[in-house]
CSV table of C-alpha atoms and ligand atoms in Angstrom, one decimal:
chain,number,residue,atom,x,y,z
A,115,MET,CA,145.0,99.5,80.5
A,116,ALA,CA,142.4,97.5,82.1
A,117,SER,CA,140.3,95.3,80.1
A,118,LEU,CA,136.9,93.6,80.0
A,119,LEU,CA,136.4,89.8,79.1
A,120,ILE,CA,132.9,89.2,77.8
A,121,ARG,CA,131.6,85.5,77.8
A,122,GLN,CA,128.4,83.8,76.7
A,123,ASP,CA,127.7,80.0,77.7
A,124,GLN,CA,131.5,79.8,78.9
A,125,GLN,CA,132.7,81.2,75.6
A,126,ILE,CA,134.9,84.3,75.5
A,127,LEU,CA,133.4,86.6,72.9
A,128,ARG,CA,135.3,89.6,73.3
A,129,ASN,CA,138.2,91.0,75.0
A,130,ILE,CA,137.7,95.0,75.2
A,131,ARG,CA,140.3,97.2,76.4
A,132,LEU,CA,138.9,99.9,78.5
A,133,TYR,CA,140.2,102.8,76.3
A,134,SER,CA,138.0,105.5,77.9
A,135,ALA,CA,137.0,106.8,81.5
A,136,ASP,CA,133.5,106.4,80.5
A,137,LEU,CA,132.2,103.3,78.8
A,138,LYS,CA,128.3,102.5,78.5
A,139,ILE,CA,127.4,99.1,78.1
A,140,GLY,CA,123.9,98.2,76.4
A,141,ARG,CA,122.1,97.6,73.0
A,142,ALA,CA,122.0,101.0,71.7
A,143,SER,CA,124.4,102.2,69.1
A,144,GLU,CA,126.0,105.0,71.4
A,145,CYS,CA,127.0,102.6,73.9
A,146,GLU,CA,130.9,101.9,73.3
A,147,ILE,CA,130.4,98.3,74.6
A,148,GLN,CA,127.6,96.6,72.8
A,149,LEU,CA,125.7,93.7,73.8
A,150,SER,CA,123.2,92.7,71.1
A,151,ASP,CA,120.4,90.9,72.9
A,152,PRO,CA,116.9,91.8,73.3
A,153,GLY,CA,117.2,91.1,77.1
A,154,VAL,CA,119.9,93.8,77.4
A,155,SER,CA,118.6,97.3,78.2
A,156,ARG,CA,119.5,99.8,75.3
A,157,LYS,CA,121.7,101.8,78.3
A,158,HIS,CA,122.2,99.0,80.6
A,159,ALA,CA,125.4,99.8,82.6
A,160,ARG,CA,128.4,101.9,82.6
A,161,ILE,CA,132.1,101.7,83.9
A,162,THR,CA,133.7,104.8,84.8
A,163,LEU,CA,137.2,105.6,85.9
A,164,VAL,CA,137.4,108.1,88.6
A,165,ASP,CA,140.7,108.9,90.7
A,166,GLY,CA,142.4,105.9,89.3
A,167,LEU,CA,139.5,103.6,90.4
A,168,TYR,CA,136.9,101.7,88.1
A,169,TYR,CA,133.2,101.8,89.0
A,170,LEU,CA,130.5,99.8,87.9
A,171,GLU,CA,126.9,101.4,87.8
A,172,ASP,CA,123.5,100.2,86.6
A,173,LEU,CA,122.0,102.7,84.4
A,174,GLY,CA,118.4,101.9,85.4
A,175,SER,CA,118.3,98.6,83.4
A,176,ARG,CA,115.3,96.3,83.3
A,177,SER,CA,117.4,93.1,84.1
A,178,GLY,CA,120.0,94.6,86.7
A,179,VAL,CA,123.7,94.1,87.1
A,180,PHE,CA,125.1,91.6,89.5
A,181,LEU,CA,128.6,91.9,90.6
A,182,ASN,CA,129.9,88.7,92.1
A,183,GLY,CA,126.7,87.3,92.5
A,184,GLU,CA,124.9,90.6,94.3
A,185,LYS,CA,122.8,93.1,92.6
A,186,ILE,CA,124.5,96.5,92.6
A,187,GLN,CA,123.7,100.3,91.9
A,188,ARG,CA,127.2,101.4,92.0
A,189,ALA,CA,130.2,99.5,92.9
A,190,PRO,CA,134.0,99.9,92.6
A,191,LEU,CA,135.7,97.1,90.5
A,192,LYS,CA,139.0,95.1,91.4
A,193,SER,CA,140.6,92.9,89.0
A,194,GLY,CA,139.0,89.5,88.8
A,195,ASP,CA,135.5,90.9,89.4
A,196,LYS,CA,132.8,88.8,87.7
A,197,PHE,CA,129.6,90.7,86.9
A,198,THR,CA,126.7,89.7,84.7
A,199,ILE,CA,124.4,91.5,82.4
A,200,TYR,CA,121.3,89.5,81.2
A,201,HIS,CA,123.0,86.4,79.8
A,202,PHE,CA,126.5,87.8,79.5
A,203,GLN,CA,129.4,87.2,82.0
A,204,LEU,CA,131.9,89.9,82.3
A,205,GLU,CA,135.2,89.9,83.9
A,206,PHE,CA,137.0,92.8,84.9
A,207,VAL,CA,140.8,92.4,84.5
A,208,ALA,CA,143.2,95.3,85.9
A,209,ASP,CA,146.3,96.0,83.9
A,210,GLU,CA,149.6,94.6,86.0
A,211,GLU,CA,151.2,97.9,85.2
A,212,ASN,CA,148.5,99.7,86.8
A,213,ASP,CA,148.3,102.2,84.1
A,214,THR,CA,144.9,103.6,84.5
A,215,GLU,CA,145.4,106.5,82.2
A,216,PRO,CA,142.2,106.5,79.6
A,217,ALA,CA,143.4,106.2,76.0
A,218,ALA,CA,144.0,109.4,74.0
A,219,VAL,CA,141.0,110.4,71.8
A,220,LEU,CA,142.4,110.1,68.2
A,221,VAL,CA,139.8,111.0,65.7
A,222,GLU,CA,136.8,113.3,66.7
A,223,ALA,CA,133.9,114.0,64.1
A,224,GLN,CA,132.0,116.9,65.0
A,225,ALA,CA,128.6,117.7,63.2
A,226,VAL,CA,130.2,116.4,59.9
A,227,GLY,CA,128.3,116.8,56.8
A,228,LYS,CA,129.2,115.9,53.2
A,229,GLU,CA,127.4,116.6,49.9
A,230,TYR,CA,128.3,116.1,46.6
A,231,ALA,CA,127.4,117.8,43.5
A,232,LEU,CA,126.1,115.4,40.6
A,233,GLY,CA,125.2,117.7,37.8
A,234,LYS,CA,122.8,120.2,38.8
A,235,GLN,CA,121.6,117.6,41.9
A,236,ILE,CA,122.9,117.9,45.3
A,237,VAL,CA,123.5,114.4,47.1
A,238,THR,CA,123.8,114.4,50.9
A,239,ALA,CA,126.3,111.4,51.7
A,240,LEU,CA,126.5,112.3,55.3
A,241,ARG,CA,124.4,114.6,57.8
A,242,ASN,CA,125.4,115.6,61.2
A,243,ILE,CA,127.9,113.0,62.0
A,244,SER,CA,129.5,113.3,65.5
A,245,LEU,CA,131.6,110.7,66.6
A,246,THR,CA,134.7,110.1,69.1
A,247,ILE,CA,137.3,107.3,68.7
A,248,HIS,CA,139.9,106.4,71.0
A,249,LYS,CA,143.2,104.7,70.6
A,250,GLY,CA,143.1,100.9,70.7
A,251,GLU,CA,139.3,100.8,69.3
A,252,PHE,CA,138.4,98.0,67.0
A,253,MET,CA,135.3,99.5,65.5
A,254,ALA,CA,133.0,98.7,62.8
A,255,LEU,CA,130.8,101.1,60.5
A,256,ALA,CA,128.0,99.1,59.3
A,257,GLY,CA,125.0,100.1,57.1
A,258,PRO,CA,123.4,99.3,53.6
A,259,SER,CA,125.0,100.5,50.4
A,260,GLY,CA,124.9,104.0,50.0
A,261,SER,CA,124.5,104.8,53.2
A,262,GLY,CA,127.9,106.8,53.6
A,263,LYS,CA,130.6,104.3,54.8
A,264,SER,CA,133.4,104.9,52.4
A,265,THR,CA,132.4,108.6,52.6
A,266,LEU,CA,133.2,108.7,56.3
A,267,LEU,CA,136.0,106.6,56.0
A,268,ASN,CA,137.7,109.0,53.3
A,269,LEU,CA,137.0,111.8,55.5
A,270,ILE,CA,138.7,110.3,58.5
A,271,GLY,CA,141.5,109.2,56.4
A,272,CYS,CA,142.1,112.7,55.0
A,273,ILE,CA,141.3,111.7,51.3
A,274,ASP,CA,138.4,114.0,51.2
A,275,THR,CA,137.1,117.1,53.2
A,276,PRO,CA,133.9,117.6,54.8
A,277,THR,CA,131.3,120.2,53.6
A,278,THR,CA,130.2,121.2,57.1
A,279,GLY,CA,131.3,120.5,60.4
A,280,SER,CA,135.0,119.4,61.3
A,281,ILE,CA,137.4,116.3,61.6
A,282,LEU,CA,139.7,116.3,64.2
A,283,ILE,CA,142.9,113.7,64.3
A,284,GLY,CA,144.8,113.7,67.5
A,285,GLY,CA,142.8,117.1,68.7
A,286,GLN,CA,143.8,119.1,65.4
A,287,ASP,CA,141.2,120.3,63.0
A,288,ILE,CA,142.3,118.9,59.6
A,289,SER,CA,140.6,121.7,57.7
A,290,GLY,CA,143.6,124.0,58.7
A,291,LYS,CA,146.4,121.7,57.4
A,292,THR,CA,148.3,122.5,54.4
A,293,PRO,CA,148.6,120.0,51.4
A,294,ASP,CA,152.0,118.9,52.8
A,295,GLU,CA,151.0,118.4,56.4
A,296,LEU,CA,147.9,116.3,55.2
A,297,ALA,CA,150.1,114.3,53.1
A,298,ASP,CA,152.2,113.8,56.0
A,299,LEU,CA,149.1,112.8,58.3
A,300,ARG,CA,148.4,110.0,55.5
A,301,LEU,CA,151.9,108.8,55.2
A,302,ASN,CA,152.8,108.4,59.1
A,303,THR,CA,149.6,108.4,61.2
A,304,LEU,CA,147.0,106.7,58.8
A,305,GLY,CA,147.0,103.5,56.9
A,306,PHE,CA,144.2,102.7,54.4
A,307,VAL,CA,143.0,99.3,53.2
A,308,PHE,CA,141.1,99.8,50.3
A,309,GLN,CA,138.2,97.5,49.3
A,310,THR,CA,139.7,97.0,45.9
A,311,PHE,CA,143.3,96.7,47.3
A,312,ASN,CA,144.9,99.2,45.1
A,313,LEU,CA,148.2,97.4,44.6
A,314,LEU,CA,150.7,98.5,42.1
A,315,PRO,CA,150.4,95.7,39.6
A,316,VAL,CA,153.8,95.9,38.2
A,317,LEU,CA,155.2,95.7,41.7
A,318,SER,CA,155.8,92.4,43.5
A,319,ALA,CA,154.3,91.7,47.0
A,320,TRP,CA,157.5,92.9,48.7
A,321,GLU,CA,157.7,96.1,46.6
A,322,ASN,CA,154.2,97.0,47.3
A,323,VAL,CA,154.7,96.9,50.9
A,324,GLU,CA,157.9,98.6,50.6
A,325,TYR,CA,156.6,101.5,48.5
A,326,PRO,CA,155.3,103.8,51.3
A,327,LEU,CA,158.2,103.2,53.5
A,328,LEU,CA,160.5,104.6,50.8
A,329,GLN,CA,158.4,107.8,51.1
A,330,GLN,CA,159.3,107.8,54.9
A,331,ARG,CA,162.5,109.3,54.7
A,332,HIS,CA,163.5,109.1,58.4
A,333,VAL,CA,163.3,105.1,57.9
A,334,ALA,CA,166.8,103.7,57.1
A,335,LYS,CA,167.0,100.9,54.7
A,336,LYS,CA,168.0,98.1,57.0
A,337,THR,CA,164.8,98.9,59.2
A,338,ARG,CA,162.6,99.2,56.0
A,339,GLN,CA,163.8,95.8,55.0
A,340,GLU,CA,163.3,94.5,58.5
A,341,ARG,CA,159.6,95.9,58.3
A,342,VAL,CA,158.7,94.6,55.1
A,343,GLN,CA,159.7,91.2,56.2
A,344,HIS,CA,158.1,91.3,59.4
A,345,TYR,CA,154.6,92.4,58.1
A,346,LEU,CA,154.7,89.9,55.2
A,347,ASN,CA,155.6,87.3,57.8
A,348,VAL,CA,152.8,88.8,60.0
A,349,VAL,CA,150.0,88.3,57.2
A,350,GLY,CA,151.6,84.7,56.4
A,351,LEU,CA,153.0,85.8,53.2
A,352,GLU,CA,156.6,85.5,53.3
A,353,PRO,CA,156.7,82.7,50.7
A,354,TYR,CA,154.8,85.0,48.2
A,355,ALA,CA,157.1,88.1,48.6
A,356,HIS,CA,158.0,88.0,44.9
A,357,HIS,CA,154.7,87.5,43.6
A,358,ARG,CA,153.0,90.3,41.8
A,359,PRO,CA,149.3,90.9,42.5
A,360,ASN,CA,147.9,89.0,39.4
A,361,GLU,CA,150.0,86.0,40.6
A,362,LEU,CA,148.1,86.2,44.1
A,363,SER,CA,144.5,85.0,45.3
A,364,GLY,CA,142.1,87.8,46.4
A,365,GLY,CA,142.7,86.8,50.1
A,366,GLN,CA,146.4,87.1,49.6
A,367,ARG,CA,146.2,90.4,47.9
A,368,GLN,CA,143.9,91.7,50.6
A,369,ARG,CA,146.9,90.5,53.0
A,370,VAL,CA,149.4,92.5,51.1
A,371,ALA,CA,147.3,95.5,51.1
A,372,ILE,CA,146.9,94.9,55.2
A,373,ALA,CA,150.9,94.6,55.5
A,374,ARG,CA,151.4,97.7,53.2
A,375,ALA,CA,149.0,99.8,55.7
A,376,LEU,CA,150.6,98.5,58.6
A,377,ALA,CA,154.3,98.6,57.6
A,378,THR,CA,154.6,102.4,58.2
A,379,ARG,CA,153.2,102.0,61.7
A,380,PRO,CA,150.1,104.0,61.5
A,381,SER,CA,148.2,104.7,64.7
A,382,ILE,CA,145.0,104.2,62.8
A,383,VAL,CA,144.0,101.7,60.2
A,384,LEU,CA,141.0,102.6,57.9
A,385,ALA,CA,139.7,99.5,56.2
A,386,ASP,CA,136.9,99.9,53.6
A,387,GLU,CA,135.2,96.6,53.5
A,388,PRO,CA,138.2,94.5,53.9
A,389,THR,CA,136.4,91.2,53.7
A,390,ALA,CA,134.0,92.0,50.8
A,391,ASN,CA,135.7,90.4,48.0
A,392,LEU,CA,136.6,87.1,50.2
A,393,ASP,CA,135.0,84.1,51.0
A,394,HIS,CA,133.7,83.5,54.6
A,395,LYS,CA,136.8,81.7,55.9
A,396,THR,CA,139.4,83.7,54.4
A,397,GLY,CA,137.5,87.1,55.6
A,398,GLU,CA,137.3,85.7,59.1
A,399,GLY,CA,141.1,85.2,59.0
A,400,ILE,CA,141.8,88.7,57.7
A,401,LEU,CA,139.5,90.0,60.6
A,402,ARG,CA,141.3,87.7,63.2
A,403,LEU,CA,144.6,89.1,61.9
A,404,MET,CA,143.4,92.7,62.2
A,405,LYS,CA,142.1,91.8,66.0
A,406,ASP,CA,145.6,90.2,66.8
A,407,LEU,CA,147.2,93.5,65.8
A,408,ASN,CA,144.8,95.6,67.6
A,409,GLN,CA,145.7,93.8,70.9
A,410,GLU,CA,149.1,93.1,70.7
A,411,GLU,CA,150.3,96.6,69.2
A,412,GLY,CA,147.3,98.8,70.2
A,413,THR,CA,146.6,99.9,66.8
A,414,THR,CA,143.1,101.4,66.2
A,415,PHE,CA,141.0,99.8,63.6
A,416,ILE,CA,138.1,101.3,62.0
A,417,PHE,CA,136.7,99.2,59.2
A,418,SER,CA,133.5,99.2,56.9
A,419,THR,CA,131.3,96.1,56.3
A,420,HIS,CA,128.0,94.6,55.2
A,421,ASP,CA,128.8,91.3,56.8
A,422,ALA,CA,126.8,90.5,59.9
A,423,ARG,CA,129.7,87.8,60.9
A,424,VAL,CA,132.2,90.6,60.8
A,425,MET,CA,130.4,92.9,62.7
A,426,GLU,CA,130.3,90.6,65.6
A,427,MET,CA,134.1,90.7,66.1
A,428,ALA,CA,133.9,94.4,66.5
A,429,ASP,CA,134.1,96.0,70.1
A,430,ARG,CA,131.7,98.7,68.8
A,431,VAL,CA,129.5,99.0,65.9
A,432,ILE,CA,128.4,102.4,64.5
A,433,GLU,CA,125.4,102.0,62.1
A,434,LEU,CA,124.8,104.3,59.4
A,435,ALA,CA,121.6,104.6,57.5
A,436,ASP,CA,121.1,107.4,54.9
A,437,GLY,CA,124.3,109.4,55.8
A,438,GLN,CA,123.1,109.3,59.7
A,439,ILE,CA,124.2,107.5,62.8
A,440,MET,CA,121.4,105.2,63.9
A,441,GLU,CA,120.2,105.6,67.5
B,125,ATP,N1,132.1,111.0,44.2
B,125,ATP,C1,130.7,111.1,44.4
B,125,ATP,N2,129.9,111.9,43.7
B,125,ATP,C2,128.5,111.9,43.9
B,125,ATP,N3,128.0,111.2,44.8
B,125,ATP,C3,128.5,110.4,45.5
B,125,ATP,C4,130.0,110.4,45.3
B,125,ATP,N4,130.7,109.3,46.4
B,125,ATP,C5,129.3,109.0,46.9
B,125,ATP,N5,128.2,109.6,46.7
B,125,ATP,C6,126.9,109.1,47.0
B,125,ATP,O1,126.9,109.3,48.4
B,125,ATP,C7,126.3,108.3,49.0
B,125,ATP,C8,127.1,107.6,50.1
B,125,ATP,O2,128.3,106.8,49.2
B,125,ATP,P1,129.2,105.8,50.0
B,125,ATP,O3,130.1,105.6,48.9
B,125,ATP,O4,129.7,106.6,51.0
B,125,ATP,O5,128.2,104.6,50.6
B,125,ATP,P2,128.8,103.3,51.3
B,125,ATP,O6,128.1,103.0,52.5
B,125,ATP,O7,130.1,103.2,51.1
B,125,ATP,O8,128.1,102.3,50.3
B,125,ATP,P3,128.8,100.8,49.9
B,125,ATP,O9,128.2,99.7,50.7
B,125,ATP,O10,128.0,100.5,48.5
B,125,ATP,O11,129.9,100.9,49.5
B,125,ATP,C9,125.5,107.5,47.9
B,125,ATP,O12,124.3,108.0,48.0
B,125,ATP,C10,126.3,107.8,46.8
B,125,ATP,O13,125.7,107.6,45.6
B,126,MG,MG1,131.6,101.8,50.3
């Protein structure tokens, strides 16, 4: 898959995989590639994939799109091409394997609404949410407390069901699934990192990571042990394998929760405020770890956050306010 390197002042800000055949670049939250700077137009440019070739197009921006120094309207892209959008320098990098297949759609929310009954009162937590998430995305859900972030993650994670609209995972509407099929989705396709970690207190770090693998019957004992060891190593916790949660710091517990979510090899990891209980430095380390796994293993991450510094690390930020996606 081709990718895009985004730099500002010679520093690499982001490396984004071009997971879809049509990606808009701009300031608006509907743009898949967001550049938050007032000098960038809301919908500034777009990259499309047509018959195996990528094209760059100006969407009528104020400050224009300059490809290798020349102002363009629409032009094909080849590997190494550099273009500028306001103060951002972008570089298009084609994949060596020439794999121009756009990534699959993993999650689709179609006009989703969610209401909770609270005594006689009805609380509308989400209204008319439509959203498409492709394989390989690293996406943040932002918004103030009560805006519906956890509710949306729970719906995508099949922990709860929408009141109206549908959620599709891998192209299949989850409302048509039996409880067994849903349990299977949760076990094999989805990984969940909860804000409060939800580790089992009587189990060691090793056993917590191993727990969901014991339920994956097809995973042999040897593979299971290798996996636990690998992911504890990935999150840097091998020396703490035999510690119980109450013998670990908050950041270490969060890392156990991430290792547990990853060990089953899910295609999607949903993380509800993975850094909320951590100091900034630890939080940044956790985010970096998630980003590395996203780039190295292609795992899709959807995480919620309040933290502006965490949002900056996302390839795409969806902002919720009062249960709706902000335009
Ligand atoms: N089980 C429930 N019963 C009734 N109302 C609920 C329930 N869960 C959530 N809500 C309401 O739905 C709305 C959205 O809540 P949600 O937890 O999704 O927000 P959030 O964006 O995750 O907030 P925070 O940043 O504080 O975690 C809130 O008004 C909340 O009070
Ligand atoms: Mg929440």
